[in-house]
Coordinates of C-alpha atoms in Angstrom, one line a residue:
M18 CA 111.1 274.1 68.9
E19 CA 111.6 272.7 65.2
V20 CA 109.2 274.1 62.8
V21 CA 108.2 271.4 60.1
K22 CA 108.9 273.5 56.1
Y23 CA 107.5 270.0 54.4
K24 CA 104.8 268.5 54.7
P25 CA 105.0 264.3 54.1
L26 CA 103.1 262.0 51.3
G27 CA 100.1 261.9 52.3
S28 CA 100.2 264.1 54.3
K29 CA 96.9 266.4 55.6
P30 CA 96.6 269.9 56.2
V31 CA 95.8 271.3 59.3
K32 CA 93.6 273.7 59.5
D33 CA 93.7 275.2 63.0
W34 CA 97.7 274.3 65.0
R35 CA 96.5 276.3 68.3
Q36 CA 93.7 273.5 68.6
K37 CA 96.0 271.0 67.7
F38 CA 98.4 271.4 70.2
L39 CA 96.8 271.9 73.1
E40 CA 94.4 269.0 72.4
Y41 CA 97.6 267.0 72.8
L42 CA 98.4 268.8 76.1
F43 CA 95.3 268.2 77.3
H44 CA 95.8 264.2 77.0
C45 CA 100.0 264.3 78.0
V46 CA 98.8 266.3 80.3
L47 CA 95.9 263.9 82.1
L48 CA 97.6 260.2 80.7
R49 CA 101.2 261.4 82.0
K50 CA 101.5 262.8 86.0
S51 CA 105.2 262.7 85.7
L52 CA 105.5 265.6 83.3
A53 CA 102.4 267.8 85.9
E54 CA 105.4 267.5 88.0
D55 CA 108.3 268.3 85.9
N56 CA 107.1 270.8 84.7
P57 CA 107.2 274.2 86.7
R58 CA 104.7 275.9 84.6
L59 CA 101.9 273.4 84.9
Q60 CA 102.6 273.1 88.8
D61 CA 101.1 277.1 89.0
P62 CA 98.1 277.0 91.0
R63 CA 96.9 280.6 88.2
F64 CA 97.2 277.9 86.2
S65 CA 95.3 275.2 84.3
A66 CA 96.0 273.3 81.3
L67 CA 93.9 269.9 81.9
T68 CA 90.9 273.7 82.5
L69 CA 93.1 275.2 78.9
G70 CA 93.0 272.7 77.0
A71 CA 89.3 271.1 77.6
R72 CA 89.0 274.0 75.8
Y73 CA 90.4 273.3 72.6
V74 CA 90.4 269.0 72.3
Q75 CA 87.8 267.6 69.8
R76 CA 88.9 264.1 69.5
L77 CA 89.6 262.5 73.2
T78 CA 91.4 259.6 73.6
L79 CA 91.2 256.1 75.7
S80 CA 93.7 253.6 75.4
S81 CA 96.0 251.4 77.6
H82 CA 96.0 252.7 80.8
P83 CA 92.7 253.7 82.9
Y84 CA 94.6 257.1 84.4
G85 CA 93.2 258.8 82.0
A86 CA 89.2 257.6 82.5
V87 CA 90.0 257.8 86.3
R88 CA 90.8 261.0 86.8
L89 CA 87.9 262.2 84.1
A90 CA 85.3 261.3 86.8
T91 CA 86.5 261.8 89.2
D92 CA 85.2 265.2 91.5
E93 CA 87.5 266.9 91.5
L94 CA 87.5 267.4 87.8
R95 CA 83.9 267.7 87.1
P96 CA 84.3 271.3 85.7
I97 CA 86.6 269.7 83.0
L98 CA 84.8 267.0 81.9
E99 CA 81.7 269.2 81.4
I100 CA 83.8 271.0 79.0
L101 CA 84.2 267.8 77.5
Q102 CA 81.4 267.7 76.8
G103 CA 80.5 270.8 74.8
T104 CA 83.9 270.0 72.9
V105 CA 84.8 266.3 72.0
T106 CA 82.8 265.3 69.4
Q107 CA 85.0 262.1 68.7
L108 CA 85.9 259.7 71.1
K109 CA 89.4 256.4 70.0
L110 CA 89.0 253.9 72.1
H111 CA 92.1 251.6 71.3
H112 CA 94.2 248.7 73.0
F113 CA 92.1 248.5 75.8
S114 CA 93.3 244.8 77.9
Q115 CA 91.3 242.9 80.3
R116 CA 94.4 243.2 82.6
S117 CA 93.7 247.6 82.4
H118 CA 90.2 248.5 82.5
E119 CA 88.3 245.5 84.7
A120 CA 89.1 247.8 87.6
S121 CA 87.5 251.3 86.3
M122 CA 85.1 250.2 84.2
K123 CA 83.0 252.2 86.5
S124 CA 85.1 255.1 85.2
M125 CA 84.4 253.9 82.2
T126 CA 80.3 254.0 82.2
L127 CA 80.8 257.0 83.7
L128 CA 82.4 259.1 81.2
L129 CA 80.7 257.2 78.1
H130 CA 77.7 258.3 79.9
R131 CA 78.3 261.5 80.4
L132 CA 80.3 262.1 76.9
I133 CA 77.6 260.2 74.7
H134 CA 74.7 260.9 76.8
H135 CA 74.9 264.1 77.7
G136 CA 77.5 265.3 75.4
S137 CA 78.7 265.8 71.8
V138 CA 80.2 262.7 70.5
H139 CA 78.8 261.9 66.7
T140 CA 82.2 259.2 66.4
L141 CA 83.4 256.0 68.0
T142 CA 86.2 254.7 66.5
I143 CA 87.5 251.3 68.5
I144 CA 90.8 250.3 67.6
N145 CA 92.7 246.9 68.5
C146 CA 90.6 246.2 71.9
D147 CA 90.9 242.2 70.8
K148 CA 91.8 241.8 73.6
A149 CA 89.5 243.5 75.5
I150 CA 87.6 241.4 78.0
P151 CA 84.1 240.7 76.9
F152 CA 82.3 242.6 79.0
I153 CA 84.1 246.1 78.0
L154 CA 83.8 246.5 74.3
I155 CA 79.3 244.8 74.8
R156 CA 79.1 247.9 76.8
V157 CA 81.0 249.8 74.6
L158 CA 78.7 249.5 71.7
R159 CA 75.4 249.1 73.5
M160 CA 75.7 252.7 75.1
S161 CA 77.0 253.8 71.9
A162 CA 74.0 253.1 70.9
G163 CA 72.4 255.0 73.8
Q164 CA 70.9 252.2 76.0
L165 CA 72.0 252.3 79.9
D166 CA 70.3 249.0 81.5
L167 CA 69.9 248.3 85.1
E168 CA 74.0 247.3 85.7
M169 CA 75.4 249.6 83.2
R170 CA 73.5 252.1 86.3
E171 CA 74.6 249.7 89.0
D172 CA 78.7 250.5 88.0
L173 CA 77.3 253.9 86.9
G174 CA 75.9 255.0 90.8
V175 CA 74.2 258.3 90.4
C176 CA 74.5 261.0 88.3
F177 CA 74.3 264.6 88.4
C178 CA 73.5 265.8 85.0
C179 CA 70.5 263.4 85.1
D180 CA 69.9 264.4 88.8
R181 CA 69.7 268.0 87.0
E182 CA 68.0 267.5 82.9
S183 CA 65.8 264.2 84.1
D184 CA 63.8 266.6 86.9
V185 CA 60.7 265.9 85.8
T186 CA 56.8 266.7 86.7
L187 CA 54.0 266.1 85.2
Q188 CA 50.7 268.7 85.1
S189 CA 47.9 268.9 83.9
H190 CA 49.0 270.2 80.0
G191 CA 51.2 266.3 80.2
L192 CA 55.3 265.7 81.0
Q193 CA 56.9 268.6 81.1
R194 CA 61.9 268.0 81.2
R195 CA 63.8 270.6 83.1
C196 CA 67.2 272.6 82.1
C197 CA 70.6 272.5 82.9
A198 CA 71.7 275.5 84.0
Q199 CA 69.8 277.4 83.3
Q200 CA 67.0 276.5 85.6
E201 CA 69.7 276.2 88.7
K202 CA 69.5 279.8 87.5
E203 CA 66.6 281.5 88.0
T204 CA 66.4 278.9 90.6
V205 CA 68.8 280.6 92.6
A206 CA 67.1 284.1 91.7
T207 CA 64.5 283.5 93.3
T208 CA 66.1 281.8 96.2
K209 CA 68.2 285.5 96.7
D210 CA 63.4 286.3 97.9
S211 CA 62.1 283.4 99.0
G212 CA 65.0 282.2 100.8
K213 CA 65.4 278.3 101.3
N214 CA 63.6 275.6 101.9
S215 CA 63.6 274.1 105.1
S216 CA 66.0 271.8 103.5
G217 CA 69.2 273.9 102.5
V218 CA 69.0 272.6 99.0
L219 CA 67.3 274.4 96.3
Q220 CA 64.3 273.3 94.4
P221 CA 63.5 274.3 91.5
L222 CA 60.7 276.5 90.1
P223 CA 57.4 274.9 88.7
L224 CA 56.9 275.6 85.3
Q225 CA 54.9 278.7 84.1
E226 CA 51.3 277.4 82.3
G227 CA 51.9 278.4 78.5
K228 CA 55.9 280.0 79.5
G229 CA 57.4 275.9 78.9
A230 CA 59.4 276.0 76.1
A231 CA 60.8 278.9 77.4
N232 CA 62.0 277.6 80.3
S233 CA 63.2 274.1 79.3
C234 CA 66.5 273.2 78.7
K235 CA 67.8 274.0 75.1
R236 CA 69.4 270.6 74.5
L237 CA 66.1 268.6 75.7
S238 CA 63.6 270.5 73.5
D239 CA 65.5 269.8 70.6
N240 CA 65.1 265.9 71.1
R241 CA 69.6 265.1 70.1
F242 CA 69.3 264.3 73.9
Y243 CA 65.9 262.5 75.5
T244 CA 62.8 262.5 74.2
T245 CA 59.7 260.1 76.5
H246 CA 57.8 257.7 75.9
A247 CA 55.0 260.6 74.1
K248 CA 56.1 259.9 71.1
W249 CA 57.5 255.9 71.7
P250 CA 55.1 253.1 72.3
R251 CA 54.9 251.5 76.6
L252 CA 57.1 248.6 76.6
E253 CA 54.5 245.4 77.0
Q254 CA 55.0 243.9 79.8
G255 CA 57.2 240.7 79.1
V256 CA 60.1 241.5 77.5
E257 CA 63.5 241.2 78.5
A258 CA 65.7 243.7 78.9
G259 CA 68.1 243.6 75.8
E260 CA 64.0 242.9 72.9
C261 CA 63.3 246.5 74.4
F262 CA 65.3 248.4 72.5
N263 CA 64.0 246.3 69.0
T264 CA 60.5 247.5 70.3
L265 CA 61.2 250.9 70.3
E266 CA 59.3 252.6 67.5
P267 CA 60.7 256.4 67.2
S268 CA 58.2 259.3 65.8
T269 CA 60.3 261.6 63.6
E270 CA 57.8 264.8 63.9
G271 CA 59.9 267.2 65.1
T272 CA 63.5 265.5 65.3
P273 CA 65.9 267.7 62.8
S274 CA 67.3 265.2 60.4
H275 CA 70.7 266.1 61.6
T276 CA 70.9 265.3 65.1
A277 CA 71.2 262.0 66.7
T278 CA 68.0 260.2 67.4
P279 CA 67.5 258.2 71.0
Q280 CA 67.4 254.6 70.9
S281 CA 67.6 253.2 74.8
S282 CA 65.8 254.9 77.9
Q283 CA 65.7 255.4 81.5
D284 CA 63.9 254.2 84.2
L285 CA 62.3 257.4 85.9
G286 CA 59.3 257.9 88.3
G287 CA 58.1 255.2 86.7
E288 CA 58.2 257.5 83.0
R289 CA 61.8 256.6 80.1
I290 CA 63.5 258.7 78.7
L291 CA 65.8 257.8 76.0
F292 CA 69.1 258.9 76.3
R293 CA 70.9 259.8 73.3
S294 CA 73.3 257.7 70.1
I295 CA 76.1 258.1 67.9
T296 CA 75.6 258.7 64.5
A297 CA 79.1 257.3 63.1
L298 CA 80.5 254.2 64.3
E299 CA 84.1 252.7 62.8
V300 CA 85.5 249.7 64.7
D301 CA 88.4 247.4 63.8
L302 CA 86.2 244.1 64.1
S303 CA 86.8 241.0 66.3
S304 CA 84.6 238.6 67.5
T305 CA 82.8 240.3 70.1
I306 CA 81.9 242.5 68.1
I307 CA 80.4 241.0 65.3
P308 CA 77.8 239.2 67.1
E309 CA 77.3 242.6 69.2
L310 CA 77.0 244.6 65.8
Q311 CA 74.5 242.1 64.2
A312 CA 71.8 243.0 67.7
L313 CA 72.5 246.3 67.3
L314 CA 72.4 247.7 63.5
P315 CA 68.6 246.5 62.8
S316 CA 67.5 249.1 64.9
W317 CA 70.7 251.9 65.4
V318 CA 67.8 254.6 63.0
S319 CA 70.6 257.1 64.3
L320 CA 73.7 255.3 62.6
C321 CA 74.6 257.9 59.1
S322 CA 78.5 256.2 58.7
L323 CA 79.7 252.5 59.6
D324 CA 83.6 252.2 59.1
L325 CA 84.4 248.3 59.6
F326 CA 87.4 247.2 58.7
G327 CA 89.9 244.3 60.2
N328 CA 90.5 240.7 59.3
R329 CA 89.6 239.1 62.2
F330 CA 86.3 237.4 61.0
S331 CA 85.2 233.5 63.0
E332 CA 83.6 232.0 60.1
K333 CA 82.7 233.2 55.9
S334 CA 78.9 234.0 56.3
D335 CA 80.0 236.5 59.8
L336 CA 80.2 239.2 56.9
L337 CA 76.9 238.6 55.6
K338 CA 75.5 238.3 58.9
V339 CA 76.6 242.2 59.8
V340 CA 75.4 243.0 55.9
A341 CA 71.6 241.2 56.8
A342 CA 71.1 243.3 59.9
L343 CA 72.5 246.1 57.3
R344 CA 69.0 245.1 55.3
S345 CA 67.1 245.8 58.5
L346 CA 68.1 248.7 59.6
C347 CA 67.7 250.0 56.0
K348 CA 64.1 249.0 55.9
R349 CA 62.8 250.5 58.6
P350 CA 61.5 254.2 57.2
E351 CA 63.4 256.2 59.7
G352 CA 66.7 254.5 58.8
S353 CA 70.5 257.2 58.8
I354 CA 73.0 255.0 57.2
S355 CA 74.5 256.5 53.8
A356 CA 77.4 255.9 54.2
L357 CA 79.6 252.4 54.7
S358 CA 83.3 250.9 54.5
I359 CA 84.9 247.8 55.0
D360 CA 88.3 247.1 55.1
S361 CA 90.6 244.4 55.1
V362 CA 88.2 241.8 56.0
F363 CA 87.5 238.4 54.3
C364 CA 83.9 238.2 52.1
P365 CA 82.7 234.1 50.9
M366 CA 81.7 236.4 47.2
P367 CA 83.7 238.4 44.8
I368 CA 84.1 241.6 45.3
T369 CA 81.4 242.9 42.8
A370 CA 79.1 241.0 43.5
F371 CA 78.6 241.8 47.6
M372 CA 79.0 245.3 45.1
V373 CA 75.8 244.4 43.9
N374 CA 74.0 242.1 47.2
L375 CA 74.7 245.8 49.3
L376 CA 73.2 248.0 46.8
S377 CA 70.7 246.3 46.8
T378 CA 70.1 246.0 49.9
C379 CA 71.0 249.4 51.1
P380 CA 69.4 251.4 48.5
K381 CA 70.3 254.6 50.1
L382 CA 73.5 254.5 50.6
E383 CA 75.0 257.3 49.6
T384 CA 79.1 256.7 49.7
L385 CA 80.2 253.1 49.7
S386 CA 84.0 252.2 49.9
L387 CA 85.1 248.7 49.0
N388 CA 88.6 247.1 49.5
F389 CA 88.5 243.5 51.1
D390 CA 90.8 240.0 50.2
V391 CA 87.4 237.2 48.8
E392 CA 87.6 233.5 49.7
E393 CA 90.5 231.7 46.6
E394 CA 87.0 229.0 46.3
D395 CA 84.3 230.9 45.9
R396 CA 85.8 234.0 42.9
L397 CA 83.6 232.2 39.8
S398 CA 79.9 232.3 41.9
P399 CA 77.4 233.4 39.5
P400 CA 77.2 237.1 38.5
Q401 CA 73.4 238.4 41.3
P402 CA 70.8 240.7 40.1
I403 CA 70.8 245.0 39.3
P404 CA 69.1 247.4 41.9
I405 CA 67.2 249.6 40.1
D406 CA 67.5 252.2 41.8
I407 CA 70.2 253.4 44.2
S408 CA 71.9 256.8 45.1
L409 CA 75.2 256.1 44.8
T410 CA 77.4 260.0 45.6
K411 CA 80.3 258.6 46.0
L412 CA 82.5 254.9 45.4
Q413 CA 85.5 253.6 46.2
V414 CA 86.4 250.3 45.7
V415 CA 89.9 248.5 46.1
F416 CA 90.5 245.8 43.2
P417 CA 91.9 242.7 44.1
D418 CA 94.7 241.3 41.9
D419 CA 93.0 238.8 40.4
P420 CA 89.9 238.9 37.0
I421 CA 87.0 240.7 37.8
Q422 CA 83.5 240.7 36.6
L423 CA 83.6 242.9 34.1
Q424 CA 79.8 243.5 33.2
V425 CA 78.2 243.9 36.0
F426 CA 80.9 246.4 38.2
L427 CA 80.0 248.6 34.2
S428 CA 75.9 247.3 35.4
V429 CA 76.5 249.4 38.5
L430 CA 78.5 252.5 37.4
R431 CA 75.7 252.7 34.5
I432 CA 72.5 252.3 37.1
A433 CA 73.9 255.2 39.5
Q434 CA 72.8 257.9 37.3
S435 CA 74.1 260.9 40.6
L436 CA 77.5 259.2 41.1
Q437 CA 80.0 262.4 41.8
H438 CA 83.5 261.1 43.3
L439 CA 84.5 256.8 41.6
H440 CA 88.1 255.9 43.1
L441 CA 89.3 253.1 41.9
S442 CA 92.3 250.7 43.1
W443 CA 92.8 248.7 39.8
T444 CA 96.2 246.2 39.1
S445 CA 95.3 244.7 36.4
N446 CA 95.1 246.7 32.5
Q447 CA 91.3 244.7 32.2
G448 CA 88.2 247.1 30.5
F449 CA 89.9 250.4 31.0
G450 CA 88.8 252.0 27.6
T451 CA 85.7 250.4 28.4
L452 CA 85.3 252.3 31.7
L453 CA 85.8 255.3 30.9
L454 CA 83.7 255.6 27.7
T455 CA 81.1 254.3 30.2
L456 CA 81.1 257.2 32.4
I457 CA 80.8 259.3 29.5
E458 CA 77.7 257.6 28.4
S459 CA 75.7 257.0 32.1
N460 CA 77.8 259.6 34.5
P461 CA 77.2 263.3 33.8
N462 CA 77.7 264.0 37.1
L463 CA 81.0 262.6 37.7
C464 CA 83.2 265.0 39.4
W465 CA 85.7 263.8 40.5
L466 CA 88.0 260.5 39.0
T467 CA 91.1 258.5 40.4
L468 CA 92.3 256.1 39.4
K469 CA 95.4 254.5 40.9
G470 CA 96.9 251.5 39.8
A471 CA 95.9 251.1 36.0
N472 CA 97.6 250.6 32.4
L473 CA 96.5 253.2 30.7
S474 CA 98.9 252.7 28.3
A475 CA 97.0 250.0 25.5
C476 CA 94.3 252.6 25.7
Q477 CA 95.2 256.2 25.8
K478 CA 92.8 257.1 23.2
E479 CA 90.2 256.2 25.6
V480 CA 91.7 258.8 28.1
I481 CA 91.7 262.0 25.3
C482 CA 88.8 261.4 25.2
F483 CA 87.3 260.4 28.6
L484 CA 88.5 264.6 29.3
K485 CA 87.6 266.1 26.3
N486 CA 83.5 265.2 26.4
S487 CA 83.9 265.0 30.8
S488 CA 82.9 268.0 32.9
L489 CA 85.5 266.0 35.8
Q490 CA 86.6 269.6 38.3
G491 CA 89.4 266.6 40.1
V492 CA 91.5 263.6 38.1
D493 CA 94.2 261.9 39.8
F494 CA 95.9 259.3 37.4
T495 CA 98.6 258.1 40.0
D496 CA 100.9 255.0 39.0
C497 CA 98.8 254.7 36.0
R498 CA 101.4 254.3 33.3
L499 CA 100.4 257.0 31.1
F500 CA 103.7 258.3 29.0
E501 CA 104.8 254.3 28.5
K502 CA 104.5 254.2 25.0
N503 CA 104.2 257.2 22.9
K504 CA 105.1 259.4 25.0
V505 CA 105.6 262.6 22.8
E506 CA 102.6 263.0 21.1
F507 CA 100.8 261.8 23.9
L508 CA 101.9 264.5 26.0
G509 CA 100.4 266.7 23.3
K510 CA 97.2 265.5 22.7
L511 CA 96.8 265.7 27.1
V512 CA 97.7 268.8 27.5
D513 CA 95.1 269.8 24.4
A514 CA 92.4 268.1 25.9
V515 CA 93.0 269.7 29.4
K516 CA 93.3 272.5 28.4
G517 CA 90.5 272.6 26.7
S518 CA 88.2 271.6 30.0
K519 CA 86.5 274.3 31.4
T520 CA 86.1 272.5 34.8
L521 CA 88.9 270.6 35.6
K522 CA 91.0 272.0 38.3
F523 CA 92.9 269.9 39.9
L524 CA 95.3 267.3 37.4
H525 CA 97.4 265.1 39.6
L526 CA 99.7 263.2 37.5
S527 CA 101.9 261.5 40.2
K528 CA 103.9 258.6 39.4
N529 CA 104.2 258.2 36.0
R530 CA 108.2 258.7 34.6
L531 CA 107.1 262.2 33.1
G532 CA 110.9 263.2 33.8
N533 CA 112.3 266.3 32.1
K534 CA 111.4 266.6 28.1
G535 CA 108.2 265.0 30.0
L536 CA 107.9 268.1 32.2
V537 CA 109.2 271.1 29.9
T538 CA 106.1 270.0 27.7
L539 CA 103.2 270.2 30.3
A540 CA 104.5 274.0 30.6
E541 CA 102.7 273.9 27.2
L542 CA 99.6 273.8 29.9
F543 CA 99.7 278.5 30.5
S544 CA 101.6 278.8 28.0
G545 CA 99.1 279.9 24.7
N546 CA 95.0 280.7 24.3
P547 CA 93.0 279.6 26.6
T548 CA 95.2 278.3 28.5
S549 CA 94.4 276.2 31.0
Q550 CA 92.5 276.7 34.8
I551 CA 94.5 274.2 36.5
E552 CA 94.5 275.2 40.1
H553 CA 96.5 271.9 41.7
L554 CA 99.5 269.7 39.4
N555 CA 100.4 266.9 41.0
I556 CA 103.5 266.0 39.8
S557 CA 105.3 264.2 42.9
A558 CA 107.2 261.4 42.1
N559 CA 108.5 262.0 38.9
C560 CA 111.9 261.2 38.6
I561 CA 112.7 265.2 38.1
L562 CA 115.9 266.2 37.9
P563 CA 117.0 269.5 39.0
D564 CA 118.1 271.3 35.1
G565 CA 114.6 269.7 34.5
L566 CA 112.9 271.4 36.6
L567 CA 114.9 274.8 35.8
E568 CA 113.7 274.9 32.7
F569 CA 110.6 274.7 33.6
G570 CA 110.6 277.5 36.2
R571 CA 112.2 279.5 33.1
L572 CA 108.6 278.8 31.0
L573 CA 106.4 279.6 34.1
E574 CA 108.5 283.1 34.3
Q575 CA 107.9 283.8 30.6
Q576 CA 104.2 282.1 30.4
P577 CA 103.3 283.3 34.1
P578 CA 100.1 280.6 35.6
S579 CA 97.4 281.6 37.9
S580 CA 98.7 282.7 40.2
R581 CA 96.9 280.0 42.3
L582 CA 98.7 277.6 40.8
L583 CA 100.0 274.8 43.7
L584 CA 102.4 272.3 42.4
D585 CA 103.3 269.2 43.9
L586 CA 107.2 268.3 43.8
R587 CA 107.9 265.6 46.6
Q588 CA 109.5 262.3 46.3
N589 CA 111.5 264.1 43.0
P590 CA 115.8 263.2 43.0
L591 CA 115.9 267.1 43.1
D592 CA 119.6 266.3 45.8
R593 CA 121.0 265.2 42.8
D594 CA 122.4 268.9 41.9
P595 CA 121.9 270.9 44.8
G596 CA 122.6 274.4 43.5
T597 CA 120.4 274.0 39.7
A598 CA 117.1 272.8 42.4
Q599 CA 117.4 276.4 44.4
Q600 CA 117.5 278.0 41.6
A601 CA 115.0 276.4 40.3
M602 CA 112.6 276.5 43.0
E603 CA 113.5 280.3 43.4
L604 CA 111.4 280.7 40.3
L605 CA 108.7 278.6 40.4
R606 CA 107.9 280.3 44.3
R607 CA 107.7 283.6 42.3
R608 CA 104.4 282.4 39.9
C609 CA 103.3 279.6 42.5
Q610 CA 102.5 277.5 45.4
V611 CA 105.3 275.3 45.9
V612 CA 105.9 271.8 48.5
G613 CA 108.3 270.2 48.2
D614 CA 110.3 267.5 50.5
L615 CA 113.7 267.1 51.9
W616 CA 114.0 263.2 50.0
N617 CA 116.8 261.3 49.6
S618 CA 116.4 259.6 46.4
R619 CA 120.2 257.6 46.8
A620 CA 119.1 256.2 49.8
A621 CA 115.4 255.3 48.5
F622 CA 116.8 253.8 45.4
A623 CA 119.9 252.0 48.7
D624 CA 116.6 250.8 49.7
Y625 CA 114.3 249.8 47.0
A626 CA 117.4 247.2 45.1
S627 CA 118.1 246.3 48.6
V628 CA 114.9 243.8 48.2
M629 CA 114.9 243.2 44.9

């Protein structure tokens, strides 16, 4: 087996390799029948790769081939599906097509019903499904919102999970709900003494007076999966099936705030039972999904996070229609939406004006991420009124290359008193000094700042002032041309400012042309009194050569940094002198953790020159 020794730039750490491997094995065995036939170990009757892997599957992926969904819906793999109900928290659908999924719709309906309505799925991701027939996407979205209409129930057929969990009886004290697995165990134990009924089928025991809570199913009693009509108003006659979900007003009394609120209902003996829904939706927008989102969002009160991406809006107003639906959702007191991301779409107004409009619509948003293109003719639209009170704690914006309405954006920062994380990708050189001074004055709780692509060479004084007067824990100045002017003088001031900070632990200076001399100066961070509190230093892609790295390593030998220091050296041309680079790495690994790579600098520069 090949062992990966180096991390690619931008890769995320894997916390549990066993879970990662067994989840991948599960998908391979489930989707590739030939794998089980060709591997003798997988044919051993004493071993089931699906049973073993299902316990580790946290993210289930279903793609264009319907084989996996069809298999999971069979009686043969019912035990596997029961395991997945408790382990799968994320469901990913991608590359759906009309030809491959029209015939497997019944299997998909059963799978979605079991994993979402009866299972633990809280996140749904839909990617590259624009070629799927609209009927499929509409059904997936509606079931994710908790809906199960008559047509879906016909395709679903008999759900043994519903049969067990929906065994309800009316007694003098009201509607009681039955447990699934626990109730069956109690029934089996009782049958040993009393025997079976005339039909030979085990019957559920009647609830004893005052012991309903002890005998009821935990899944049902905590209101995550179902609730009865006692907390919901009855639907009046004449209301269409598609309208019923907009008329339901759930009560949040007794419902934990972190759980999903049921969204739809099913008729059972004249009573209505409501199914749970997902809390996070990541969707690649299409002409089919947009109108369905408009209809579902106003009543999707359990939705906490919404991630929209893609560039297939058919009309300029489509994005604003989605915002209008969000406005209706935010007006509901039980609405839970707190995180919104919009990426790679077209917008009919400037990004700052849209941001203000959005925050006015959804003032309870805590996390907001925006990255989209703006229609050319509408870039100069007038600024919108600024909301009075917002709850933003994390803001991420990728600005277009053209000039922005800087004062409007600064006004948003001034009222975002709770802002803790700010991530800006901004390629123009407009107003960065004013931005940094505004953050000092208006955002005392800011603990992380990321600026990418900014030209900070003209506001070095403001950068030093910002570092001295903030309580940051981390700062990321990637590709900000920091050392383009007065390199030696500015580096000395930067080192002093960082050493003077008692809170700064993460310093990212990637792609700033630090070079050998700058790296040697940066070693002063760990010398003298006081020393810096830096635990993570990112100096990747900074044109550092092996001889400069060796000198840096010798300086750290004389003035050792904290043993917790993590040093990122990726994408530096260390292959120019492998022997010296190896010697430098040995010195550095004695004092800190080093992240490197096998970057081929000559090939990279050749590729860069070929496209010039």
